[in-house]
mmCIF file of C-alpha atoms in Angstrom:
data_model
loop_
_atom_site.group_PDB
_atom_site.id
_atom_site.type_symbol
_atom_site.label_atom_id
_atom_site.label_comp_id
_atom_site.label_asym_id
_atom_site.label_seq_id
_atom_site.Cartn_x
_atom_site.Cartn_y
_atom_site.Cartn_z
ATOM 1 C CA MET A 25 6.169 33.104 -0.996
ATOM 2 C CA ARG A 26 6.706 33.825 2.811
ATOM 3 C CA LEU A 27 10.093 32.151 3.944
ATOM 4 C CA PRO A 28 11.957 31.533 6.937
ATOM 5 C CA LYS A 29 14.249 33.374 8.587
ATOM 6 C CA HIS A 30 16.175 30.484 10.320
ATOM 7 C CA ILE A 31 16.001 26.785 9.135
ATOM 8 C CA GLY A 32 17.341 24.095 11.289
ATOM 9 C CA ILE A 33 18.409 20.834 9.386
ATOM 10 C CA ILE A 34 18.551 17.294 11.167
ATOM 11 C CA PRO A 35 20.160 15.247 8.288
ATOM 12 C CA ASP A 36 19.035 12.050 9.318
ATOM 13 C CA GLY A 37 19.573 8.466 7.740
ATOM 14 C CA ASN A 38 22.717 8.040 6.832
ATOM 15 C CA ARG A 39 23.204 5.032 8.378
ATOM 16 C CA ARG A 40 19.964 3.572 6.727
ATOM 17 C CA TRP A 41 20.996 4.372 3.506
ATOM 18 C CA ALA A 42 24.481 2.846 3.699
ATOM 19 C CA LYS A 43 22.837 -0.366 4.774
ATOM 20 C CA GLY A 44 20.411 0.129 1.657
ATOM 21 C CA GLN A 45 23.289 0.414 -0.745
ATOM 22 C CA GLY A 46 24.969 -2.791 0.714
ATOM 23 C CA MET A 47 27.865 -0.730 2.819
ATOM 24 C CA ASP A 48 29.113 -0.500 6.198
ATOM 25 C CA LYS A 49 26.388 1.606 8.295
ATOM 26 C CA SER A 50 29.479 4.081 8.902
ATOM 27 C CA GLU A 51 30.019 4.288 5.236
ATOM 28 C CA GLY A 52 27.005 6.751 5.021
ATOM 29 C CA TYR A 53 28.444 9.940 6.859
ATOM 30 C CA VAL A 54 30.950 10.837 3.902
ATOM 31 C CA HIS A 55 27.991 10.691 1.516
ATOM 32 C CA GLY A 56 26.010 13.443 3.767
ATOM 33 C CA ILE A 57 28.613 16.398 3.347
ATOM 34 C CA SER A 58 27.702 17.136 -0.587
ATOM 35 C CA PRO A 59 23.988 17.322 0.241
ATOM 36 C CA GLY A 60 24.999 19.332 2.901
ATOM 37 C CA MET A 61 26.921 21.682 0.416
ATOM 38 C CA SER A 62 24.052 21.620 -1.897
ATOM 39 C CA LEU A 63 21.737 22.896 0.946
ATOM 40 C CA TYR A 64 23.708 25.786 1.765
ATOM 41 C CA ARG A 65 23.975 27.109 -1.489
ATOM 42 C CA MET A 66 20.252 26.668 -2.391
ATOM 43 C CA CYS A 67 19.366 28.657 0.920
ATOM 44 C CA ARG A 68 21.792 31.452 0.627
ATOM 45 C CA GLU A 69 20.803 31.866 -3.006
ATOM 46 C CA LEU A 70 17.126 32.270 -1.799
ATOM 47 C CA GLY A 71 18.421 34.559 0.909
ATOM 48 C CA ILE A 72 17.710 32.449 4.177
ATOM 49 C CA GLY A 73 19.433 34.722 6.796
ATOM 50 C CA GLU A 74 20.721 31.645 9.371
ATOM 51 C CA MET A 75 20.866 28.105 9.116
ATOM 52 C CA SER A 76 21.160 25.306 11.957
ATOM 53 C CA PHE A 77 22.784 22.057 11.180
ATOM 54 C CA TYR A 78 22.495 19.140 13.347
ATOM 55 C CA GLY A 79 26.165 17.839 13.092
ATOM 56 C CA PHE A 80 26.259 14.939 15.773
ATOM 57 C CA THR A 81 25.265 15.182 19.519
ATOM 58 C CA ALA A 82 27.000 13.546 22.610
ATOM 59 C CA ASP A 83 24.370 11.146 22.587
ATOM 60 C CA ASN A 84 25.795 9.974 19.028
ATOM 61 C CA THR A 85 29.198 9.569 20.368
ATOM 62 C CA LYS A 86 28.260 6.516 22.429
ATOM 63 C CA ARG A 87 27.985 4.688 18.853
ATOM 64 C CA PRO A 88 30.549 2.155 17.800
ATOM 65 C CA SER A 89 34.078 4.216 17.336
ATOM 66 C CA VAL A 90 34.159 3.651 13.831
ATOM 67 C CA GLN A 91 30.874 4.994 13.550
ATOM 68 C CA ARG A 92 32.006 8.026 15.902
ATOM 69 C CA GLN A 93 35.134 8.265 13.900
ATOM 70 C CA ALA A 94 33.411 8.496 10.172
ATOM 71 C CA PHE A 95 30.476 10.814 11.357
ATOM 72 C CA THR A 96 33.174 13.337 13.229
ATOM 73 C CA ARG A 97 35.183 13.231 10.076
ATOM 74 C CA ALA A 98 32.359 14.109 7.939
ATOM 75 C CA CYS A 99 31.595 16.956 10.034
ATOM 76 C CA VAL A 100 34.871 18.501 9.957
ATOM 77 C CA ALA A 101 34.946 18.037 6.511
ATOM 78 C CA ALA A 102 31.717 19.893 6.550
ATOM 79 C CA VAL A 103 32.863 22.666 8.308
ATOM 80 C CA GLU A 104 35.910 23.076 6.363
ATOM 81 C CA GLU A 105 34.354 22.925 2.771
ATOM 82 C CA LEU A 106 31.727 25.690 4.417
ATOM 83 C CA ALA A 107 34.701 27.995 5.373
ATOM 84 C CA LYS A 108 35.589 28.190 1.797
ATOM 85 C CA GLU A 109 32.106 29.618 1.155
ATOM 86 C CA ASP A 110 30.793 33.159 2.189
ATOM 87 C CA ALA A 111 29.235 32.451 5.628
ATOM 88 C CA SER A 112 29.455 33.612 9.207
ATOM 89 C CA LEU A 113 30.177 30.349 10.438
ATOM 90 C CA LEU A 114 29.856 29.230 14.259
ATOM 91 C CA VAL A 115 30.548 25.602 15.595
ATOM 92 C CA LEU A 116 28.411 24.838 18.709
ATOM 93 C CA GLY A 117 29.048 22.304 21.311
ATOM 94 C CA ASN A 118 31.059 20.394 24.423
ATOM 95 C CA THR A 119 34.649 21.569 23.497
ATOM 96 C CA LYS A 120 35.656 20.026 27.344
ATOM 97 C CA SER A 121 34.877 16.811 26.247
ATOM 98 C CA PRO A 122 37.544 14.461 24.324
ATOM 99 C CA MET A 123 34.639 13.711 21.337
ATOM 100 C CA PHE A 124 35.087 17.477 20.144
ATOM 101 C CA PRO A 125 37.700 17.264 17.119
ATOM 102 C CA GLN A 126 40.415 19.776 17.787
ATOM 103 C CA GLU A 127 40.392 20.889 14.455
ATOM 104 C CA LEU A 128 36.850 22.739 15.236
ATOM 105 C CA LEU A 129 38.223 24.627 18.140
ATOM 106 C CA PRO A 130 39.301 27.766 15.699
ATOM 107 C CA PHE A 131 35.401 27.420 14.436
ATOM 108 C CA THR A 132 33.732 27.915 17.927
ATOM 109 C CA ALA A 133 33.837 31.928 17.861
ATOM 110 C CA ARG A 134 31.751 33.249 14.930
ATOM 111 C CA HIS A 135 33.746 34.276 11.870
ATOM 112 C CA ASP A 136 33.255 35.238 8.482
ATOM 113 C CA PHE A 137 34.397 33.537 5.695
ATOM 114 C CA GLY A 138 34.426 35.221 2.133
ATOM 115 C CA LYS A 139 31.747 37.903 1.977
ATOM 116 C CA GLY A 140 30.180 36.493 5.301
ATOM 117 C CA GLY A 141 26.565 36.645 4.711
ATOM 118 C CA MET A 142 24.209 33.760 6.070
ATOM 119 C CA LYS A 143 24.828 32.972 10.010
ATOM 120 C CA ILE A 144 25.517 29.042 9.489
ATOM 121 C CA ASN A 145 25.313 27.395 13.277
ATOM 122 C CA PHE A 146 26.881 23.944 13.163
ATOM 123 C CA LEU A 147 26.273 21.595 16.022
ATOM 124 C CA VAL A 148 29.207 19.516 16.853
ATOM 125 C CA ASN A 149 29.176 17.207 20.005
ATOM 126 C CA TYR A 150 25.981 19.167 21.412
ATOM 127 C CA SER A 151 23.587 18.066 23.788
ATOM 128 C CA TRP A 152 20.520 19.488 25.086
ATOM 129 C CA GLU A 153 21.511 19.162 28.555
ATOM 130 C CA TRP A 154 24.728 20.762 27.889
ATOM 131 C CA ASP A 155 22.952 23.687 26.292
ATOM 132 C CA LEU A 156 20.581 24.310 29.325
ATOM 133 C CA GLY A 157 23.078 22.904 31.911
ATOM 134 C CA TYR A 158 20.723 20.325 32.679
ATOM 135 C CA LYS A 159 20.599 17.851 35.667
ATOM 136 C CA ASP A 160 18.834 16.709 37.866
ATOM 137 C CA GLY A 161 16.286 19.142 37.490
ATOM 138 C CA ALA A 162 18.396 22.483 37.976
ATOM 139 C CA ILE A 163 19.158 24.170 34.623
ATOM 140 C CA GLY A 164 21.200 26.975 34.130
ATOM 141 C CA PRO A 165 22.688 29.854 34.527
ATOM 142 C CA GLY A 166 22.993 30.669 30.841
ATOM 143 C CA LEU A 167 21.690 28.783 27.586
ATOM 144 C CA LYS A 168 25.116 27.967 25.729
ATOM 145 C CA THR A 169 23.195 28.462 22.348
ATOM 146 C CA SER A 170 21.878 32.066 23.484
ATOM 147 C CA GLU A 171 23.380 33.709 20.531
ATOM 148 C CA VAL A 172 21.269 31.513 17.981
ATOM 149 C CA SER A 173 18.220 32.776 17.311
ATOM 150 C CA ARG A 174 14.496 31.202 17.124
ATOM 151 C CA ILE A 175 13.993 28.472 14.574
ATOM 152 C CA ASP A 176 10.922 29.061 12.174
ATOM 153 C CA LEU A 177 11.318 25.716 10.311
ATOM 154 C CA ILE A 178 12.928 22.708 10.876
ATOM 155 C CA ILE A 179 13.389 20.087 7.953
ATOM 156 C CA ARG A 180 14.313 16.377 9.203
ATOM 157 C CA TRP A 181 15.555 13.790 6.475
ATOM 158 C CA GLY A 182 15.045 10.041 7.283
ATOM 159 C CA GLY A 183 11.307 9.902 8.357
ATOM 160 C CA ARG A 184 11.842 10.138 12.109
ATOM 161 C CA ARG A 185 9.171 12.609 13.497
ATOM 162 C CA ARG A 186 11.039 13.753 16.665
ATOM 163 C CA LEU A 187 13.344 16.383 17.790
ATOM 164 C CA SER A 188 16.412 14.541 19.311
ATOM 165 C CA GLY A 189 17.420 16.996 21.409
ATOM 166 C CA PHE A 190 17.868 19.775 18.712
ATOM 167 C CA LEU A 191 18.255 22.863 20.196
ATOM 168 C CA PRO A 192 14.864 22.809 22.172
ATOM 169 C CA VAL A 193 14.648 26.627 23.147
ATOM 170 C CA GLN A 194 15.078 27.695 19.691
ATOM 171 C CA SER A 195 12.924 24.836 18.676
ATOM 172 C CA VAL A 196 9.545 26.122 20.764
ATOM 173 C CA TYR A 197 7.434 27.396 17.838
ATOM 174 C CA SER A 198 9.199 25.932 15.065
ATOM 175 C CA ASP A 199 7.199 24.377 12.195
ATOM 176 C CA PHE A 200 8.195 20.940 11.882
ATOM 177 C CA TYR A 201 8.470 19.272 8.189
ATOM 178 C CA VAL A 202 9.715 15.541 7.578
ATOM 179 C CA VAL A 203 11.395 13.992 4.555
ATOM 180 C CA ASP A 204 10.778 10.583 4.276
ATOM 181 C CA ASP A 205 13.952 9.989 2.106
ATOM 182 C CA TYR A 206 17.035 9.609 3.977
ATOM 183 C CA TRP A 207 19.464 12.485 4.111
ATOM 184 C CA PRO A 208 22.238 11.152 1.943
ATOM 185 C CA ASP A 209 19.831 11.244 -0.863
ATOM 186 C CA PHE A 210 18.772 14.954 -0.892
ATOM 187 C CA ARG A 211 16.965 16.519 -3.478
ATOM 188 C CA ARG A 212 16.162 20.279 -3.799
ATOM 189 C CA GLU A 213 12.542 19.413 -4.321
ATOM 190 C CA HIS A 214 12.612 18.298 -0.882
ATOM 191 C CA VAL A 215 13.325 21.646 0.369
ATOM 192 C CA GLU A 216 11.116 23.129 -2.000
ATOM 193 C CA ASP A 217 8.663 21.586 -0.875
ATOM 194 C CA ALA A 218 9.358 22.345 2.803
ATOM 195 C CA LEU A 219 9.004 25.573 2.318
ATOM 196 C CA LYS A 220 5.940 25.974 -0.164
ATOM 197 C CA TRP A 221 4.206 23.887 3.051
ATOM 198 C CA TYR A 222 5.626 26.202 5.087
ATOM 199 C CA ALA A 223 4.358 29.325 3.679
ATOM 200 C CA ALA A 224 1.025 27.588 3.981
ATOM 201 C CA GLN A 225 1.365 27.637 7.990
ATOM 202 C CA ASP A 226 -0.175 30.513 9.973
ATOM 203 C CA ILE A 227 2.451 31.947 12.633
ATOM 204 C CA THR A 228 0.976 32.264 15.886
ATOM 205 C CA LEU A 229 4.322 32.078 18.136
ATOM 206 C CA GLY A 230 1.995 30.290 20.653
ATOM 207 C CA GLY A 231 -0.325 32.995 20.468
ATOM 208 C CA MET B 1 2.327 -3.835 21.386
ATOM 209 C CA ARG B 2 4.954 -1.519 23.191
ATOM 210 C CA LEU B 3 3.239 1.366 24.463
ATOM 211 C CA PRO B 4 4.463 4.973 25.514
ATOM 212 C CA LYS B 5 4.570 5.633 29.392
ATOM 213 C CA HIS B 6 3.828 8.826 29.180
ATOM 214 C CA ILE B 7 1.654 10.394 26.337
ATOM 215 C CA GLY B 8 1.518 14.429 25.828
ATOM 216 C CA ILE B 9 -1.562 16.045 24.337
ATOM 217 C CA ILE B 10 -1.926 19.047 22.535
ATOM 218 C CA PRO B 11 -5.885 19.343 21.961
ATOM 219 C CA ASP B 12 -5.645 22.101 19.290
ATOM 220 C CA GLY B 13 -8.498 23.239 16.861
ATOM 221 C CA ASN B 14 -10.906 24.003 18.917
ATOM 222 C CA ARG B 15 -11.641 27.824 17.338
ATOM 223 C CA ARG B 16 -11.299 26.377 13.874
ATOM 224 C CA TRP B 17 -13.956 23.553 14.869
ATOM 225 C CA ALA B 18 -16.425 26.031 16.075
ATOM 226 C CA LYS B 19 -15.872 28.390 12.903
ATOM 227 C CA GLY B 20 -16.806 24.831 10.713
ATOM 228 C CA GLN B 21 -19.903 24.553 12.797
ATOM 229 C CA GLY B 22 -21.470 28.029 12.341
ATOM 230 C CA MET B 23 -20.289 29.160 15.953
ATOM 231 C CA ASP B 24 -18.285 32.123 17.694
ATOM 232 C CA LYS B 25 -14.789 30.911 18.080
ATOM 233 C CA SER B 26 -15.021 30.826 22.038
ATOM 234 C CA GLU B 27 -17.617 28.190 21.590
ATOM 235 C CA GLY B 28 -15.293 25.286 20.473
ATOM 236 C CA TYR B 29 -13.664 24.963 24.156
ATOM 237 C CA VAL B 30 -16.417 23.632 26.160
ATOM 238 C CA HIS B 31 -16.612 21.021 22.905
ATOM 239 C CA GLY B 32 -13.283 20.105 23.946
ATOM 240 C CA ILE B 33 -14.018 18.871 27.888
ATOM 241 C CA SER B 34 -15.809 15.463 26.613
ATOM 242 C CA PRO B 35 -12.915 14.385 24.364
ATOM 243 C CA GLY B 36 -10.652 14.906 27.061
ATOM 244 C CA MET B 37 -12.807 12.784 29.372
ATOM 245 C CA SER B 38 -13.299 9.926 26.653
ATOM 246 C CA LEU B 39 -8.982 10.527 26.142
ATOM 247 C CA TYR B 40 -8.521 9.602 29.978
ATOM 248 C CA ARG B 41 -10.596 6.810 30.193
ATOM 249 C CA MET B 42 -9.234 5.010 27.089
ATOM 250 C CA CYS B 43 -5.675 5.906 28.482
ATOM 251 C CA ARG B 44 -6.471 4.426 31.955
ATOM 252 C CA GLU B 45 -7.696 1.161 30.266
ATOM 253 C CA LEU B 46 -4.597 1.170 28.305
ATOM 254 C CA GLY B 47 -2.744 1.499 31.660
ATOM 255 C CA ILE B 48 -0.872 4.219 30.332
ATOM 256 C CA GLY B 49 1.492 5.587 33.432
ATOM 257 C CA GLU B 50 1.268 9.420 32.541
ATOM 258 C CA MET B 51 -0.366 12.277 30.646
ATOM 259 C CA SER B 52 0.503 16.014 30.088
ATOM 260 C CA PHE B 53 -2.616 17.836 28.849
ATOM 261 C CA TYR B 54 -1.306 21.492 27.387
ATOM 262 C CA GLY B 55 -4.577 23.201 28.906
ATOM 263 C CA PHE B 56 -3.992 26.958 27.940
ATOM 264 C CA THR B 57 -0.488 28.863 28.042
ATOM 265 C CA ALA B 58 0.410 32.634 29.274
ATOM 266 C CA ASP B 59 0.728 33.281 24.922
ATOM 267 C CA ASN B 60 -2.813 32.154 25.140
ATOM 268 C CA THR B 61 -4.365 34.828 26.998
ATOM 269 C CA LYS B 62 -3.043 37.100 24.872
ATOM 270 C CA ARG B 63 -6.502 36.572 22.914
ATOM 271 C CA PRO B 64 -9.723 38.333 23.311
ATOM 272 C CA SER B 65 -11.126 38.072 26.554
ATOM 273 C CA VAL B 66 -14.432 36.126 25.388
ATOM 274 C CA GLN B 67 -11.997 33.509 24.410
ATOM 275 C CA ARG B 68 -9.794 33.880 27.293
ATOM 276 C CA GLN B 69 -12.643 33.108 29.615
ATOM 277 C CA ALA B 70 -13.947 30.349 27.553
ATOM 278 C CA PHE B 71 -10.914 28.495 27.935
ATOM 279 C CA THR B 72 -10.274 29.037 31.349
ATOM 280 C CA ARG B 73 -13.496 27.570 32.234
ATOM 281 C CA ALA B 74 -13.063 24.887 30.269
ATOM 282 C CA CYS B 75 -9.837 23.731 31.640
ATOM 283 C CA VAL B 76 -11.441 24.360 35.196
ATOM 284 C CA ALA B 77 -14.225 22.076 34.216
ATOM 285 C CA ALA B 78 -11.986 19.597 32.807
ATOM 286 C CA VAL B 79 -9.763 19.320 36.181
ATOM 287 C CA GLU B 80 -12.919 18.979 38.217
ATOM 288 C CA GLU B 81 -13.996 16.291 35.801
ATOM 289 C CA LEU B 82 -10.886 14.577 36.495
ATOM 290 C CA ALA B 83 -11.174 14.474 40.097
ATOM 291 C CA LYS B 84 -14.101 12.948 40.217
ATOM 292 C CA GLU B 85 -12.160 9.722 38.427
ATOM 293 C CA ASP B 86 -9.377 7.816 39.576
ATOM 294 C CA ALA B 87 -6.147 9.994 38.728
ATOM 295 C CA SER B 88 -2.811 11.338 40.650
ATOM 296 C CA LEU B 89 -3.742 15.128 39.499
ATOM 297 C CA LEU B 90 -1.325 18.075 39.262
ATOM 298 C CA VAL B 91 -1.785 21.161 37.550
ATOM 299 C CA LEU B 92 1.158 23.269 36.790
ATOM 300 C CA GLY B 93 1.612 27.271 35.420
ATOM 301 C CA ASN B 94 2.394 30.178 36.246
ATOM 302 C CA THR B 95 0.091 30.952 39.378
ATOM 303 C CA LYS B 96 1.349 34.180 40.288
ATOM 304 C CA SER B 97 -0.315 35.861 37.586
ATOM 305 C CA PRO B 98 -3.873 36.897 37.202
ATOM 306 C CA MET B 99 -4.783 34.919 34.604
ATOM 307 C CA PHE B 100 -4.188 31.558 36.894
ATOM 308 C CA PRO B 101 -8.134 30.604 37.937
ATOM 309 C CA GLN B 102 -8.119 30.978 41.462
ATOM 310 C CA GLU B 103 -10.287 27.750 41.542
ATOM 311 C CA LEU B 104 -7.470 25.382 40.246
ATOM 312 C CA LEU B 105 -4.916 26.775 43.088
ATOM 313 C CA PRO B 106 -6.035 23.529 45.332
ATOM 314 C CA PHE B 107 -4.495 21.380 42.535
ATOM 315 C CA THR B 108 -1.138 22.925 42.222
ATOM 316 C CA ALA B 109 0.334 20.002 44.558
ATOM 317 C CA ARG B 110 -0.056 16.448 43.142
ATOM 318 C CA HIS B 111 -2.998 14.821 45.029
ATOM 319 C CA ASP B 112 -4.098 11.269 44.545
ATOM 320 C CA PHE B 113 -8.318 11.192 43.562
ATOM 321 C CA GLY B 114 -10.334 8.012 43.730
ATOM 322 C CA LYS B 115 -7.474 5.019 43.545
ATOM 323 C CA GLY B 116 -5.163 7.527 41.854
ATOM 324 C CA GLY B 117 -3.303 5.726 39.453
ATOM 325 C CA MET B 118 -2.384 7.299 36.154
ATOM 326 C CA LYS B 119 -0.557 10.868 36.699
ATOM 327 C CA ILE B 120 -2.083 13.403 34.978
ATOM 328 C CA ASN B 121 -0.491 16.800 34.562
ATOM 329 C CA PHE B 122 -2.625 19.519 33.531
ATOM 330 C CA LEU B 123 -0.692 22.649 32.277
ATOM 331 C CA VAL B 124 -2.706 25.859 32.780
ATOM 332 C CA ASN B 125 -1.100 29.190 32.072
ATOM 333 C CA TYR B 126 1.707 27.589 31.188
ATOM 334 C CA SER B 127 4.944 28.949 29.366
ATOM 335 C CA TRP B 128 8.091 27.556 28.398
ATOM 336 C CA GLU B 129 9.631 30.383 29.405
ATOM 337 C CA TRP B 130 8.226 30.341 32.848
ATOM 338 C CA ASP B 131 9.199 26.849 32.787
ATOM 339 C CA LEU B 132 12.526 27.220 32.220
ATOM 340 C CA GLY B 133 12.725 31.143 33.847
ATOM 341 C CA TYR B 134 13.943 32.108 30.638
ATOM 342 C CA LYS B 135 14.992 35.856 30.209
ATOM 343 C CA ASP B 136 17.332 37.104 27.407
ATOM 344 C CA GLY B 137 19.730 33.822 27.713
ATOM 345 C CA ALA B 138 19.690 33.335 31.241
ATOM 346 C CA ILE B 139 17.603 30.415 32.305
ATOM 347 C CA GLY B 140 17.122 28.457 35.865
ATOM 348 C CA PRO B 141 17.880 28.060 38.705
ATOM 349 C CA GLY B 142 15.114 25.152 38.411
ATOM 350 C CA LEU B 143 12.951 23.430 35.805
ATOM 351 C CA LYS B 144 9.355 24.654 37.200
ATOM 352 C CA THR B 145 8.331 21.051 35.748
ATOM 353 C CA SER B 146 11.197 19.023 37.260
ATOM 354 C CA GLU B 147 8.611 16.287 38.616
ATOM 355 C CA VAL B 148 7.222 15.857 35.078
ATOM 356 C CA SER B 149 8.672 12.894 33.335
ATOM 357 C CA ARG B 150 10.443 12.453 29.751
ATOM 358 C CA ILE B 151 7.195 11.985 27.411
ATOM 359 C CA ASP B 152 7.638 9.131 25.039
ATOM 360 C CA LEU B 153 4.599 10.435 22.658
ATOM 361 C CA ILE B 154 2.945 13.293 21.785
ATOM 362 C CA ILE B 155 -0.378 13.996 19.996
ATOM 363 C CA ARG B 156 -1.675 16.811 18.255
ATOM 364 C CA TRP B 157 -5.038 17.518 16.932
ATOM 365 C CA GLY B 158 -5.957 20.059 14.526
ATOM 366 C CA GLY B 159 -3.228 19.243 11.597
ATOM 367 C CA ARG B 160 0.070 21.857 13.016
ATOM 368 C CA ARG B 161 3.244 20.383 13.216
ATOM 369 C CA ARG B 162 4.808 22.370 16.213
ATOM 370 C CA LEU B 163 5.269 21.953 19.827
ATOM 371 C CA SER B 164 3.858 25.608 20.541
ATOM 372 C CA GLY B 165 6.206 25.693 23.571
ATOM 373 C CA PHE B 166 4.869 22.578 24.950
ATOM 374 C CA LEU B 167 7.045 21.497 27.712
ATOM 375 C CA PRO B 168 10.608 21.740 25.894
ATOM 376 C CA VAL B 169 12.837 19.717 28.471
ATOM 377 C CA GLN B 170 10.424 16.765 28.624
ATOM 378 C CA SER B 171 9.858 16.645 24.738
ATOM 379 C CA VAL B 172 13.115 16.346 23.738
ATOM 380 C CA TYR B 173 13.179 13.142 22.385
ATOM 381 C CA SER B 174 9.628 12.743 21.816
ATOM 382 C CA ASP B 175 7.988 10.780 18.951
ATOM 383 C CA PHE B 176 5.938 13.324 17.742
ATOM 384 C CA TYR B 177 2.148 12.127 15.859
ATOM 385 C CA VAL B 178 -0.348 15.020 14.312
ATOM 386 C CA VAL B 179 -3.905 14.275 14.205
ATOM 387 C CA ASP B 180 -5.485 16.257 10.867
ATOM 388 C CA ASP B 181 -8.835 16.589 12.645
ATOM 389 C CA TYR B 182 -9.732 19.228 15.280
ATOM 390 C CA TRP B 183 -9.733 18.542 18.826
ATOM 391 C CA PRO B 184 -13.606 18.078 19.261
ATOM 392 C CA ASP B 185 -13.726 15.690 16.950
ATOM 393 C CA PHE B 186 -11.599 13.484 18.915
ATOM 394 C CA ARG B 187 -12.164 9.413 18.207
ATOM 395 C CA ARG B 188 -10.562 6.853 19.702
ATOM 396 C CA GLU B 189 -9.024 5.326 15.990
ATOM 397 C CA HIS B 190 -6.711 8.609 16.758
ATOM 398 C CA VAL B 191 -5.380 7.755 19.546
ATOM 399 C CA GLU B 192 -5.167 3.936 18.178
ATOM 400 C CA ASP B 193 -3.294 5.127 15.036
ATOM 401 C CA ALA B 194 -1.089 7.026 17.119
ATOM 402 C CA LEU B 195 -0.189 4.062 19.084
ATOM 403 C CA LYS B 196 0.569 1.416 16.322
ATOM 404 C CA TRP B 197 2.710 4.024 14.509
ATOM 405 C CA TYR B 198 4.410 4.776 17.946
ATOM 406 C CA ALA B 199 5.000 1.155 18.046
ATOM 407 C CA ALA B 200 6.630 0.704 15.168
ATOM 408 C CA GLN B 201 9.441 3.523 15.635
ATOM 409 C CA ASP B 202 12.750 2.653 17.048
ATOM 410 C CA ILE B 203 13.768 4.136 20.459
ATOM 411 C CA THR B 204 16.869 5.369 20.519
ATOM 412 C CA LEU B 205 17.004 8.511 22.676
ATOM 413 C CA GLY B 206 19.128 10.403 20.693
ATOM 414 C CA GLY B 207 21.774 7.202 21.036
#
């Protein structure tokens, strides 16, 4: 089966999942860590070369502070968990804002952990405006994420059919697969189905 | 019903449609003009404020020349048809390439035709690299399409679930609706269904 070289992950639906469980919205995020580790291990076993995780965005930080703190903690925990595995890990986002967690500063240069291997790009306090240096129609001079490669397949959990500002340049040719289940309800079959679907797509790169 | 202010249109599937009709692939494009006019009239009646049509891209011009000539002719005809209606019309794309049809040069500044009204952005010999001035991770200094506003809803015909380089900056928050039918098989219900679906989406702009 033809596999994507680089998979983008939009792990949406944590708050709606928490609500459905009778929890406070903010309590959903911690339940997204274990799905992320399962997904990482699954992709590592498949030999996927690169993954980009949508942690949180500068837009997200405008939410109530109890939520902001909860998703920030979950992202810090996820990056620390990944650093115990085999991975070539890089955290990308606007570090010049107080919303960027200081604990993750050491990860903003790429390091190999364990035996290295799969490239993982973890977006933290990311925004497309920051990435493109966008303001009033002016952009540049550089793409902040220029070392993140083109994404072949984006999988979004939680049913929404949009990119929500996720890596616009790397996503120009991506095939986009939506899982209706919420991210904390992650199952291996979601990814298996996405990969089967991807293998059946033609790859034209716009041609 | 909450309507999108700006709709993006990716009219894909002309070649597959032609094949299915026993025609040469290149013969599909001319059958995409009338659907475009129907769609334009439908959106004008609904009071949609702005539409962006994906005409053809610089990537597309690498196809066999009989196809290239056919989609170029279809785009020229479509723009000339639209100029007979009420519209505020602008053609955007790389005019410095021989692939840009000279007939459309007069349309590369926005003009009101008829009573003006709906803004129509028609992409011709467009590419996201041209738009962003992208080369080797450097971008800018300006977005070439800076006068095209944020897109609320993108409708793509032909079943593919990807943007294929369509206006990456304006598409960052767009809701993305896919019609499985090919573009020459356009029906009003496609758009009605897309609009109903869009009205049921929450609008967060990444928040």
